[in-house]
Coordinates of C-alpha atoms and ligand atoms in Angstrom, one line a residue:
M30 CA -21.9 -5.0 -15.7
M31 CA -21.4 -8.7 -15.0
R32 CA -19.7 -9.6 -11.7
L33 CA -17.1 -12.2 -12.1
T34 CA -16.2 -14.9 -9.6
S35 CA -13.0 -17.0 -10.0
K36 CA -15.2 -19.8 -11.3
S37 CA -16.9 -17.6 -13.9
V38 CA -13.5 -16.2 -15.1
A39 CA -12.4 -19.8 -15.8
L40 CA -15.6 -20.4 -17.7
I41 CA -15.4 -17.3 -19.9
P42 CA -13.8 -18.9 -23.0
I43 CA -16.4 -21.7 -22.9
I44 CA -19.3 -19.3 -22.4
A45 CA -18.0 -17.1 -25.2
T46 CA -17.7 -19.9 -27.6
V47 CA -21.2 -21.2 -26.8
A48 CA -22.7 -17.8 -27.2
T49 CA -21.1 -17.3 -30.6
V50 CA -22.4 -20.7 -31.9
V51 CA -25.9 -20.6 -30.4
I52 CA -26.9 -17.1 -30.7
G53 CA -24.1 -15.5 -32.7
A54 CA -24.3 -12.4 -30.6
T55 CA -22.4 -10.7 -27.8
L56 CA -22.7 -11.8 -24.2
I57 CA -25.6 -10.3 -22.4
A58 CA -24.6 -9.6 -18.8
P59 CA -27.0 -10.8 -16.1
P60 CA -28.4 -8.1 -13.8
A61 CA -26.1 -7.2 -11.0
A62 CA -28.3 -8.9 -8.5
N63 CA -25.4 -9.8 -6.3
A64 CA -23.7 -6.4 -6.4
A65 CA -22.1 -5.6 -3.0
T66 CA -23.8 -2.8 -1.1
T67 CA -20.8 -1.4 0.9
L68 CA -17.5 -0.1 -0.2
G69 CA -15.5 -2.7 1.8
A70 CA -17.5 -5.6 0.5
A71 CA -17.4 -4.3 -3.1
A72 CA -13.6 -4.0 -2.9
Q73 CA -13.2 -7.4 -1.4
Q74 CA -14.6 -9.0 -4.5
S75 CA -11.3 -8.3 -6.3
G76 CA -9.2 -9.0 -3.2
R77 CA -8.8 -5.3 -2.4
Y78 CA -9.7 -3.2 0.6
F79 CA -11.5 0.1 0.9
G80 CA -10.5 2.2 3.9
T81 CA -10.8 5.5 5.6
A82 CA -8.9 7.8 7.9
V83 CA -10.4 7.8 11.4
A84 CA -10.1 10.5 14.1
A85 CA -10.3 9.2 17.7
G86 CA -12.1 12.4 18.7
R87 CA -15.0 11.5 16.5
L88 CA -15.6 8.0 17.8
G89 CA -18.4 9.3 20.1
D90 CA -20.4 10.4 17.0
S91 CA -22.8 7.6 16.2
T92 CA -23.4 8.8 12.6
Y93 CA -19.7 8.7 12.1
T94 CA -19.1 5.3 13.6
G95 CA -22.2 3.9 11.9
I96 CA -20.8 4.7 8.5
L97 CA -17.3 3.6 9.6
N98 CA -18.6 0.2 10.8
R99 CA -20.7 -0.4 7.8
E100 CA -18.6 0.7 4.9
F101 CA -14.9 0.3 5.5
D102 CA -12.6 -2.7 6.0
M103 CA -9.3 -0.8 6.5
V104 CA -8.6 2.0 8.9
T105 CA -5.9 4.6 9.1
A106 CA -5.5 6.8 12.2
E107 CA -5.6 10.4 10.9
N108 CA -3.2 11.8 13.5
E109 CA -3.0 9.4 16.4
M110 CA -0.1 7.3 15.3
K111 CA 2.1 10.2 14.2
M112 CA 5.4 10.9 16.0
D113 CA 4.0 13.7 18.1
A114 CA 1.1 11.6 19.3
T115 CA 2.9 8.4 20.1
E116 CA 6.2 9.8 21.7
P117 CA 5.2 13.2 23.2
N118 CA 8.3 13.1 25.5
Q119 CA 11.5 11.3 24.5
N120 CA 11.2 7.6 25.3
Q121 CA 7.7 8.1 26.8
F122 CA 5.3 6.5 24.5
S123 CA 1.6 7.2 24.5
Y124 CA -0.8 5.0 22.6
G125 CA -4.2 5.8 24.1
N126 CA -5.9 7.4 21.2
A127 CA -4.2 5.2 18.6
D128 CA -5.3 2.1 20.6
R129 CA -8.9 3.3 20.6
I130 CA -8.9 3.2 16.8
V131 CA -6.9 0.0 16.6
N132 CA -9.2 -1.8 19.0
L133 CA -12.3 -0.6 17.3
A134 CA -10.9 -1.8 13.9
R135 CA -9.8 -5.2 15.2
N136 CA -13.0 -5.8 17.1
Q137 CA -14.8 -5.5 13.8
G138 CA -12.3 -7.5 11.7
K139 CA -11.0 -4.4 9.9
R140 CA -7.4 -4.1 9.0
I141 CA -5.1 -1.2 9.9
R142 CA -2.7 0.9 7.9
G143 CA -0.2 2.5 10.3
H144 CA 0.5 6.2 9.6
A145 CA 3.4 7.2 10.0
L146 CA 6.6 6.1 11.6
A147 CA 9.0 8.8 10.4
W148 CA 8.1 12.2 8.9
H149 CA 9.5 15.7 8.9
S150 CA 6.2 17.1 10.0
Q151 CA 4.1 16.5 13.2
Q152 CA 7.3 15.7 15.1
P153 CA 7.1 16.1 18.9
R154 CA 8.7 19.4 20.1
W155 CA 11.7 17.6 21.7
M156 CA 12.6 16.1 18.3
E157 CA 12.1 19.2 16.2
N158 CA 15.3 20.8 17.3
M159 CA 17.4 17.7 17.3
S160 CA 20.1 16.9 14.7
G161 CA 22.9 14.5 13.7
T162 CA 23.4 11.2 15.4
A163 CA 21.2 12.0 18.3
L164 CA 18.2 12.6 15.9
R165 CA 19.0 9.6 13.8
N166 CA 19.1 7.4 16.9
A167 CA 15.9 9.0 18.3
M168 CA 14.1 8.4 15.0
L169 CA 15.3 4.8 14.8
N170 CA 14.3 4.2 18.4
H171 CA 10.8 5.6 17.6
V172 CA 10.4 3.4 14.6
T173 CA 11.5 0.4 16.5
Q174 CA 9.4 1.1 19.6
V175 CA 6.2 1.9 17.8
A176 CA 6.4 -0.9 15.2
T177 CA 7.2 -3.3 18.0
Y178 CA 4.3 -2.2 20.1
Y179 CA 1.9 -2.8 17.2
R180 CA 3.7 -5.9 15.9
G181 CA 1.3 -8.3 14.3
K182 CA -1.6 -5.8 14.2
I183 CA -0.6 -3.6 11.2
Y184 CA -1.3 -4.6 7.6
A185 CA 1.0 -1.9 6.2
W186 CA 3.1 0.9 7.8
D187 CA 3.8 4.2 6.1
V188 CA 7.4 3.9 7.3
V189 CA 8.5 7.2 5.8
N190 CA 6.1 10.0 4.8
E191 CA 6.6 12.9 2.4
A192 CA 10.4 12.9 2.1
F193 CA 10.7 14.2 -1.4
A194 CA 10.6 17.9 -2.4
D195 CA 8.0 19.5 -4.6
G196 CA 9.2 21.2 -7.8
S197 CA 11.4 20.3 -10.7
G198 CA 14.4 18.7 -9.1
G199 CA 13.1 15.3 -8.1
G200 CA 15.3 15.3 -5.0
R201 CA 14.8 14.9 -1.3
R202 CA 13.0 17.5 0.8
D203 CA 15.3 19.4 3.2
S204 CA 14.4 18.4 6.8
N205 CA 16.1 17.7 10.1
L206 CA 15.9 14.0 9.2
Q207 CA 17.3 14.4 5.8
R208 CA 20.3 16.3 7.3
T209 CA 21.2 13.2 9.3
G210 CA 22.3 11.6 6.0
N211 CA 20.6 10.4 2.8
D212 CA 20.4 6.9 4.1
W213 CA 17.9 7.9 6.8
I214 CA 15.0 6.4 4.8
E215 CA 16.5 3.0 4.3
A216 CA 17.6 2.9 7.9
A217 CA 14.0 3.5 8.9
F218 CA 12.8 0.7 6.7
R219 CA 15.3 -1.7 8.0
A220 CA 14.4 -0.9 11.6
A221 CA 10.7 -1.3 10.8
R222 CA 11.3 -4.7 9.2
A223 CA 13.2 -5.9 12.2
A224 CA 10.5 -4.7 14.5
D225 CA 7.5 -6.1 12.6
P226 CA 8.5 -8.6 9.9
G227 CA 4.8 -9.2 9.1
A228 CA 3.8 -5.7 8.2
K229 CA 4.1 -4.4 4.6
L230 CA 6.5 -1.4 4.6
C231 CA 5.4 1.5 2.5
Y232 CA 6.9 4.8 1.3
N233 CA 4.0 7.4 1.2
D234 CA 3.9 10.8 -0.5
Y235 CA 1.7 13.4 -2.2
N236 CA 2.0 14.9 -5.7
T237 CA 3.4 11.6 -6.9
D238 CA 0.3 10.8 -9.1
D239 CA 1.5 12.3 -12.4
W240 CA 4.1 10.1 -14.0
S241 CA 5.7 13.1 -15.8
H242 CA 6.4 15.0 -12.5
A243 CA 10.0 15.1 -11.3
K244 CA 8.8 14.2 -7.8
T245 CA 7.2 11.1 -9.0
Q246 CA 10.3 10.2 -10.9
G247 CA 12.4 10.8 -7.8
V248 CA 10.4 8.5 -5.7
Y249 CA 10.4 5.9 -8.5
R250 CA 14.2 6.0 -8.6
M251 CA 14.4 5.6 -4.9
V252 CA 12.1 2.5 -4.9
Q253 CA 14.0 1.0 -7.8
D254 CA 17.3 1.6 -6.0
F255 CA 15.9 0.0 -2.7
K256 CA 14.7 -3.0 -4.6
S257 CA 18.0 -3.5 -6.4
R258 CA 19.9 -3.3 -3.1
G259 CA 17.6 -5.3 -0.9
V260 CA 16.3 -2.5 1.2
P261 CA 13.1 -3.9 2.6
I262 CA 10.2 -2.0 0.9
D263 CA 6.9 -3.6 0.0
C264 CA 4.6 -0.8 -1.1
V265 CA 4.3 2.7 -2.3
G266 CA 1.5 4.9 -1.1
L267 CA 0.1 7.6 -3.4
Q268 CA -1.8 10.0 -1.1
S269 CA -3.8 11.4 -4.1
H270 CA -5.2 14.6 -2.7
F271 CA -6.9 16.2 -5.8
N272 CA -8.5 19.5 -6.5
S273 CA -8.7 22.0 -9.4
Q274 CA -5.1 23.0 -9.0
S275 CA -4.0 19.4 -8.8
P276 CA -6.5 17.3 -10.8
V277 CA -6.4 13.6 -11.4
P278 CA -3.7 13.3 -14.1
S279 CA -4.5 11.5 -17.3
N280 CA -1.5 9.2 -16.8
Y281 CA -2.6 8.2 -13.2
Q282 CA -3.0 4.5 -14.1
T283 CA 0.4 4.5 -15.8
T284 CA 2.0 5.8 -12.6
L285 CA 0.3 3.1 -10.5
Q286 CA 1.4 0.4 -13.0
N287 CA 5.0 1.7 -13.3
F288 CA 5.5 1.6 -9.5
A289 CA 3.9 -1.9 -9.4
N290 CA 6.3 -3.0 -12.1
L291 CA 9.1 -2.4 -9.6
G292 CA 7.8 -5.3 -7.6
V293 CA 5.9 -3.4 -4.9
D294 CA 2.3 -3.1 -4.0
V295 CA 0.7 0.2 -4.7
Q296 CA -2.0 1.7 -2.4
I297 CA -4.0 4.9 -2.7
T298 CA -3.7 6.1 0.8
E299 CA -5.4 9.5 1.4
L300 CA -7.8 9.9 -1.5
D301 CA -10.0 13.1 -1.5
I302 CA -11.2 15.0 -4.6
E303 CA -12.6 18.4 -4.1
G304 CA -15.8 19.3 -6.1
S305 CA -19.4 18.1 -6.2
G306 CA -22.0 16.3 -8.3
S307 CA -21.2 14.5 -11.4
S308 CA -17.8 15.9 -12.1
Q309 CA -16.6 14.8 -8.7
A310 CA -18.2 11.5 -9.2
S311 CA -16.5 10.9 -12.5
N312 CA -13.1 11.7 -11.0
Y313 CA -13.7 9.2 -8.2
D314 CA -14.8 6.7 -10.8
R315 CA -11.5 7.3 -12.8
V316 CA -9.3 6.8 -9.7
T317 CA -11.1 3.7 -8.6
R318 CA -11.0 2.1 -12.1
A319 CA -7.3 3.0 -12.4
C320 CA -6.6 1.0 -9.2
L321 CA -8.7 -1.9 -10.3
A322 CA -6.8 -2.0 -13.6
V323 CA -3.5 -2.5 -11.8
T324 CA -3.0 -6.0 -10.3
R325 CA -0.8 -4.8 -7.5
C326 CA -3.0 -1.8 -6.5
T327 CA -4.2 -3.5 -3.4
G328 CA -6.6 -0.9 -2.0
I329 CA -7.9 2.6 -1.6
T330 CA -8.3 4.7 1.5
V331 CA -10.3 7.9 1.5
W332 CA -9.0 10.7 3.9
G333 CA -12.1 10.9 6.1
I334 CA -15.8 9.9 6.1
R335 CA -18.1 12.9 5.8
D336 CA -17.1 16.2 4.0
T337 CA -17.3 17.9 7.4
D338 CA -14.6 15.4 8.8
S339 CA -12.1 16.4 6.1
W340 CA -9.0 18.5 6.6
R341 CA -10.3 20.2 3.5
A342 CA -13.9 20.5 4.6
S343 CA -14.7 23.5 2.4
G344 CA -13.8 21.6 -0.7
T345 CA -16.4 18.9 0.1
P346 CA -13.9 16.2 -1.1
L347 CA -15.3 13.0 0.4
L348 CA -18.0 10.4 -0.3
F349 CA -20.6 11.4 2.4
D350 CA -22.1 14.8 3.0
G351 CA -22.1 16.5 6.4
N352 CA -25.2 14.6 7.4
G353 CA -23.8 11.3 6.5
N354 CA -25.7 10.9 3.3
K355 CA -24.1 9.1 0.3
K356 CA -23.0 11.4 -2.4
A357 CA -22.9 10.8 -6.2
A358 CA -19.2 10.2 -5.7
Y359 CA -20.1 7.3 -3.3
N360 CA -22.3 5.7 -5.9
S361 CA -19.7 6.0 -8.6
V362 CA -17.0 4.3 -6.4
L363 CA -19.4 1.6 -5.4
D364 CA -20.4 0.9 -9.0
A365 CA -16.8 0.9 -10.2
L366 CA -15.8 -1.6 -7.5
N367 CA -18.8 -3.8 -8.3
A368 CA -17.9 -3.7 -12.0
G369 CA -14.3 -4.4 -11.3
G370 CA -14.7 -8.1 -10.6
P371 CA -11.9 -10.3 -9.4
G372 CA -9.6 -10.1 -12.4
P373 CA -7.7 -6.8 -12.6
T374 CA -6.6 -6.0 -16.1
S375 CA -3.6 -4.0 -17.3
T376 CA -3.5 -1.8 -20.4
T377 CA 0.2 -0.9 -20.4
T378 CA 1.8 -4.2 -19.8
T379 CA 0.9 -7.9 -20.1
T380 CA 0.5 -8.9 -16.5
T381 CA 0.1 -12.5 -15.4
T382 CA 0.0 -13.9 -12.0
T383 CA 1.1 -17.5 -11.5
T384 CA 1.1 -19.2 -8.2
T385 CA 2.8 -22.5 -7.5
S386 CA 3.8 -24.0 -4.2
N387 CA 5.3 -27.1 -2.8
D388 CA 4.1 -29.2 0.1
P389 CA 5.5 -27.6 3.3
G390 CA 5.8 -30.9 5.1
T391 CA 6.5 -30.7 8.8
G392 CA 8.2 -27.5 9.7
G393 CA 9.0 -26.8 6.0
C394 CA 8.0 -23.9 3.8
T395 CA 6.2 -23.0 0.6
A396 CA 7.0 -20.6 -2.1
A397 CA 4.6 -18.8 -4.4
V398 CA 5.4 -16.5 -7.3
S399 CA 3.6 -13.4 -8.4
L400 CA 4.8 -12.6 -11.9
N401 CA 4.6 -9.2 -13.6
Q402 CA 5.5 -10.0 -17.2
W403 CA 5.7 -7.5 -20.1
N404 CA 7.2 -7.7 -23.6
G405 CA 10.8 -8.4 -23.0
G406 CA 11.0 -8.2 -19.2
F407 CA 9.5 -9.3 -15.9
V408 CA 9.4 -8.8 -12.2
A409 CA 9.0 -11.8 -10.0
T410 CA 8.0 -11.5 -6.4
I411 CA 8.3 -14.7 -4.4
K412 CA 6.5 -15.2 -1.1
V413 CA 8.1 -17.6 1.3
T414 CA 5.7 -19.0 3.9
A415 CA 6.8 -20.9 6.9
G416 CA 5.0 -24.2 7.6
S417 CA 4.1 -25.5 11.1
S418 CA 7.3 -24.2 12.7
A419 CA 9.4 -21.1 12.5
L420 CA 12.1 -20.8 9.8
R421 CA 15.6 -19.9 10.8
G422 CA 16.7 -19.7 7.2
W423 CA 15.3 -20.8 3.8
R424 CA 16.3 -21.7 0.3
V425 CA 14.2 -21.3 -2.8
T426 CA 15.0 -22.9 -6.2
T427 CA 13.6 -21.4 -9.4
T428 CA 13.9 -22.3 -13.1
L429 CA 14.5 -19.6 -15.7
S430 CA 14.4 -21.2 -19.1
N431 CA 14.0 -18.1 -21.2
G432 CA 15.0 -15.2 -19.1
T433 CA 18.0 -13.6 -17.3
V434 CA 18.0 -12.0 -13.9
T435 CA 19.3 -8.4 -13.9
S436 CA 18.8 -7.5 -10.3
S437 CA 17.3 -8.9 -7.1
W438 CA 16.3 -7.9 -3.6
S439 CA 16.0 -9.5 -0.2
A440 CA 17.7 -12.7 -1.2
N441 CA 21.1 -13.9 -2.5
G442 CA 20.9 -15.7 -5.9
S443 CA 23.3 -18.3 -7.2
G444 CA 23.2 -17.3 -10.8
T445 CA 21.2 -15.4 -13.5
S446 CA 19.5 -18.2 -15.6
G447 CA 18.6 -21.8 -15.6
T448 CA 18.3 -23.2 -12.2
V449 CA 18.8 -20.4 -9.7
N450 CA 19.0 -21.0 -6.0
W451 CA 18.0 -18.2 -3.7
S452 CA 18.8 -18.0 0.0
N453 CA 17.6 -15.6 2.7
V454 CA 19.5 -12.5 3.7
D455 CA 20.1 -11.7 7.4
Y456 CA 16.9 -9.7 8.1
N457 CA 14.5 -12.2 6.6
A458 CA 16.0 -15.5 7.7
N459 CA 13.6 -15.8 10.7
V460 CA 9.9 -16.3 9.6
P461 CA 7.4 -17.2 12.4
A462 CA 5.3 -20.4 11.8
G463 CA 2.6 -19.7 9.3
Q464 CA 3.9 -16.2 8.4
S465 CA 5.6 -15.0 5.2
T466 CA 8.4 -12.9 3.8
E467 CA 9.0 -11.8 0.3
F468 CA 12.0 -11.5 -2.0
G469 CA 12.1 -10.8 -5.7
F470 CA 14.1 -10.2 -8.9
Q471 CA 13.7 -8.5 -12.2
G472 CA 15.0 -9.7 -15.5
N473 CA 15.1 -9.6 -19.3
G474 CA 13.2 -12.1 -21.4
S475 CA 10.5 -14.3 -19.9
G476 CA 9.9 -15.2 -16.3
A477 CA 7.4 -18.0 -17.2
G478 CA 7.8 -21.4 -15.6
L479 CA 9.7 -20.3 -12.5
N480 CA 8.1 -23.1 -10.5
P481 CA 9.7 -22.1 -7.1
S482 CA 10.2 -24.7 -4.4
C483 CA 11.2 -23.9 -0.9
T484 CA 13.3 -25.8 1.7
A485 CA 14.0 -24.8 5.3
S486 CA 17.8 -24.5 6.0
Ligands
G3I1 O1 -6.3 18.6 18.3 C1 -6.0 20.0 18.3 C2 -6.9 20.8 19.0 O2 -6.8 20.5 20.4 C3 -6.6 22.3 18.8 O3 -7.5 23.1 19.5 C4 -6.5 22.6 17.4 C5 -6.1 24.1 17.1 O4 -5.5 24.2 15.8 O5 -5.6 21.8 16.7 C6 -5.9 20.4 16.8 O6 -5.0 19.6 16.2 C7 -5.1 19.6 14.7 C8 -5.1 18.2 14.3 O7 -5.1 18.2 12.9 C9 -6.4 17.5 14.7 O8 -7.5 18.1 14.2 C10 -3.8 20.3 14.2 O9 -3.8 21.7 14.5 C11 -3.8 20.1 12.7 O10 -2.5 20.6 12.2 C12 -3.9 18.7 12.3 O11 -4.0 18.6 10.9 C13 -3.7 17.3 10.4 C14 -2.6 17.4 9.4 O12 -2.3 16.2 8.8 C15 -1.3 17.9 10.0 O13 -0.2 17.8 9.1 C16 -4.9 16.8 9.7 O14 -5.9 16.5 10.7 C17 -4.6 15.5 9.0 O15 -5.7 15.2 8.2 C18 -3.4 15.7 8.1 O16 -3.1 14.5 7.4 C19 -2.1 14.6 6.5 C20 -1.4 13.3 6.4 O17 -1.0 12.9 7.7 C21 -0.2 13.2 5.5 N1 -0.6 13.7 4.2 C22 -1.3 15.0 4.1 C23 -2.5 14.9 5.1 C24 -3.3 16.2 4.9 O18 -2.5 17.3 5.4

């Protein structure tokens, strides 16, 4: 399969024409001489990452760290950033094991997914029996303290983990946090945004891979609601733990695409697939290709390195065997990533990405749009980036010639069509120099030609 660079993508129409005229035959792909040889490097070819869960207790194992250092460019602490680990006693925070993982990752230029700020499980004993306002405040304090401690070091936080119930209802899971009020999730997201405006904020869950499942639909409706009301959410994590009882669904790519169409990134956050040999390899191939086919599927994390490191070790669900040897599943993922090239494609919608920006000037700002367009509708996500000095407020002007805004998030708009002026909301007015914030809107018709421009205000 031909590996594509951004230059070669631009040349495709020309090459195709020449090929037709001169040899009248299909393009013959050159050998994959430059194929990447590690998962991280292969994923980077399309601007994605490939990560793993890491356990601090295994960092003394040189086989483990050898594979970690070589293969992965994103790291998630398997247990060390959870509530019980980071706040074992109320208001006494403990970051030793988490820091060992964070420091190792940062020293090697790897990025970090934070997991997880608020969860009904793995709570410290003192929190388990709390309720009402005391629990709500303790949870928000935890989110604020931990996200502040790691401010600037985390690519994406799983702000809330596993808050939806399994089964047919599609509603929330009962938990002490849920009993503090249905708005506990959005309160956690707002606290996380205030504490670390640079981190992407994700909702993360399992059994949300099959588009037809009520739980998937429930999470989808929550994200849609958050987007429409300006609750700061940037991404949805699909844990994607698969086995024979819970196989990779045939509509997996549809699920990824439909979440992405809400204007959020999608990440596969805890991938493992029980099995062995070619059937396991082909399932890994399907999952990898599904992510590559969705523009906003920004990366994949496997939940451990060797089979023996897995929480489901008996199911041999990972990419390396207990001795650290690459399995068939490893090769299928690497090949799929190498085949993916830089230009993700979409089968269910017409997706285009347009980027325009204006000159920031001294202390100004730039605006860039990522447009997800399908037949009759669109989602536009606009990234506002501060210039050489911090923003205290910003305004973005867009042009909608053939479309109408139906809802927006994280900004106030002046109208629904023609020239629309957007201004910051309270929580994203302040943007440090060189850093970014995002807002967005969805609409009917076409979002083409938005041509955003930004001014500091
Ligand atoms: O560290 C102690 C050890 O000192 C003690 O002797 C031993 C006795 O049971 O327990 C050890 O702690 C275990 C810990 O993993 C570290 O190995 C806990 O019992 C065990 O419950 C814990 O399991 C973790 C599980 O989350 C807890 O819910 C798994 O490692 C971890 O992989 C798993 O990760 C979760 C994600 O966070 C969310 N999605 C599902 C995923 C798999 O369950």
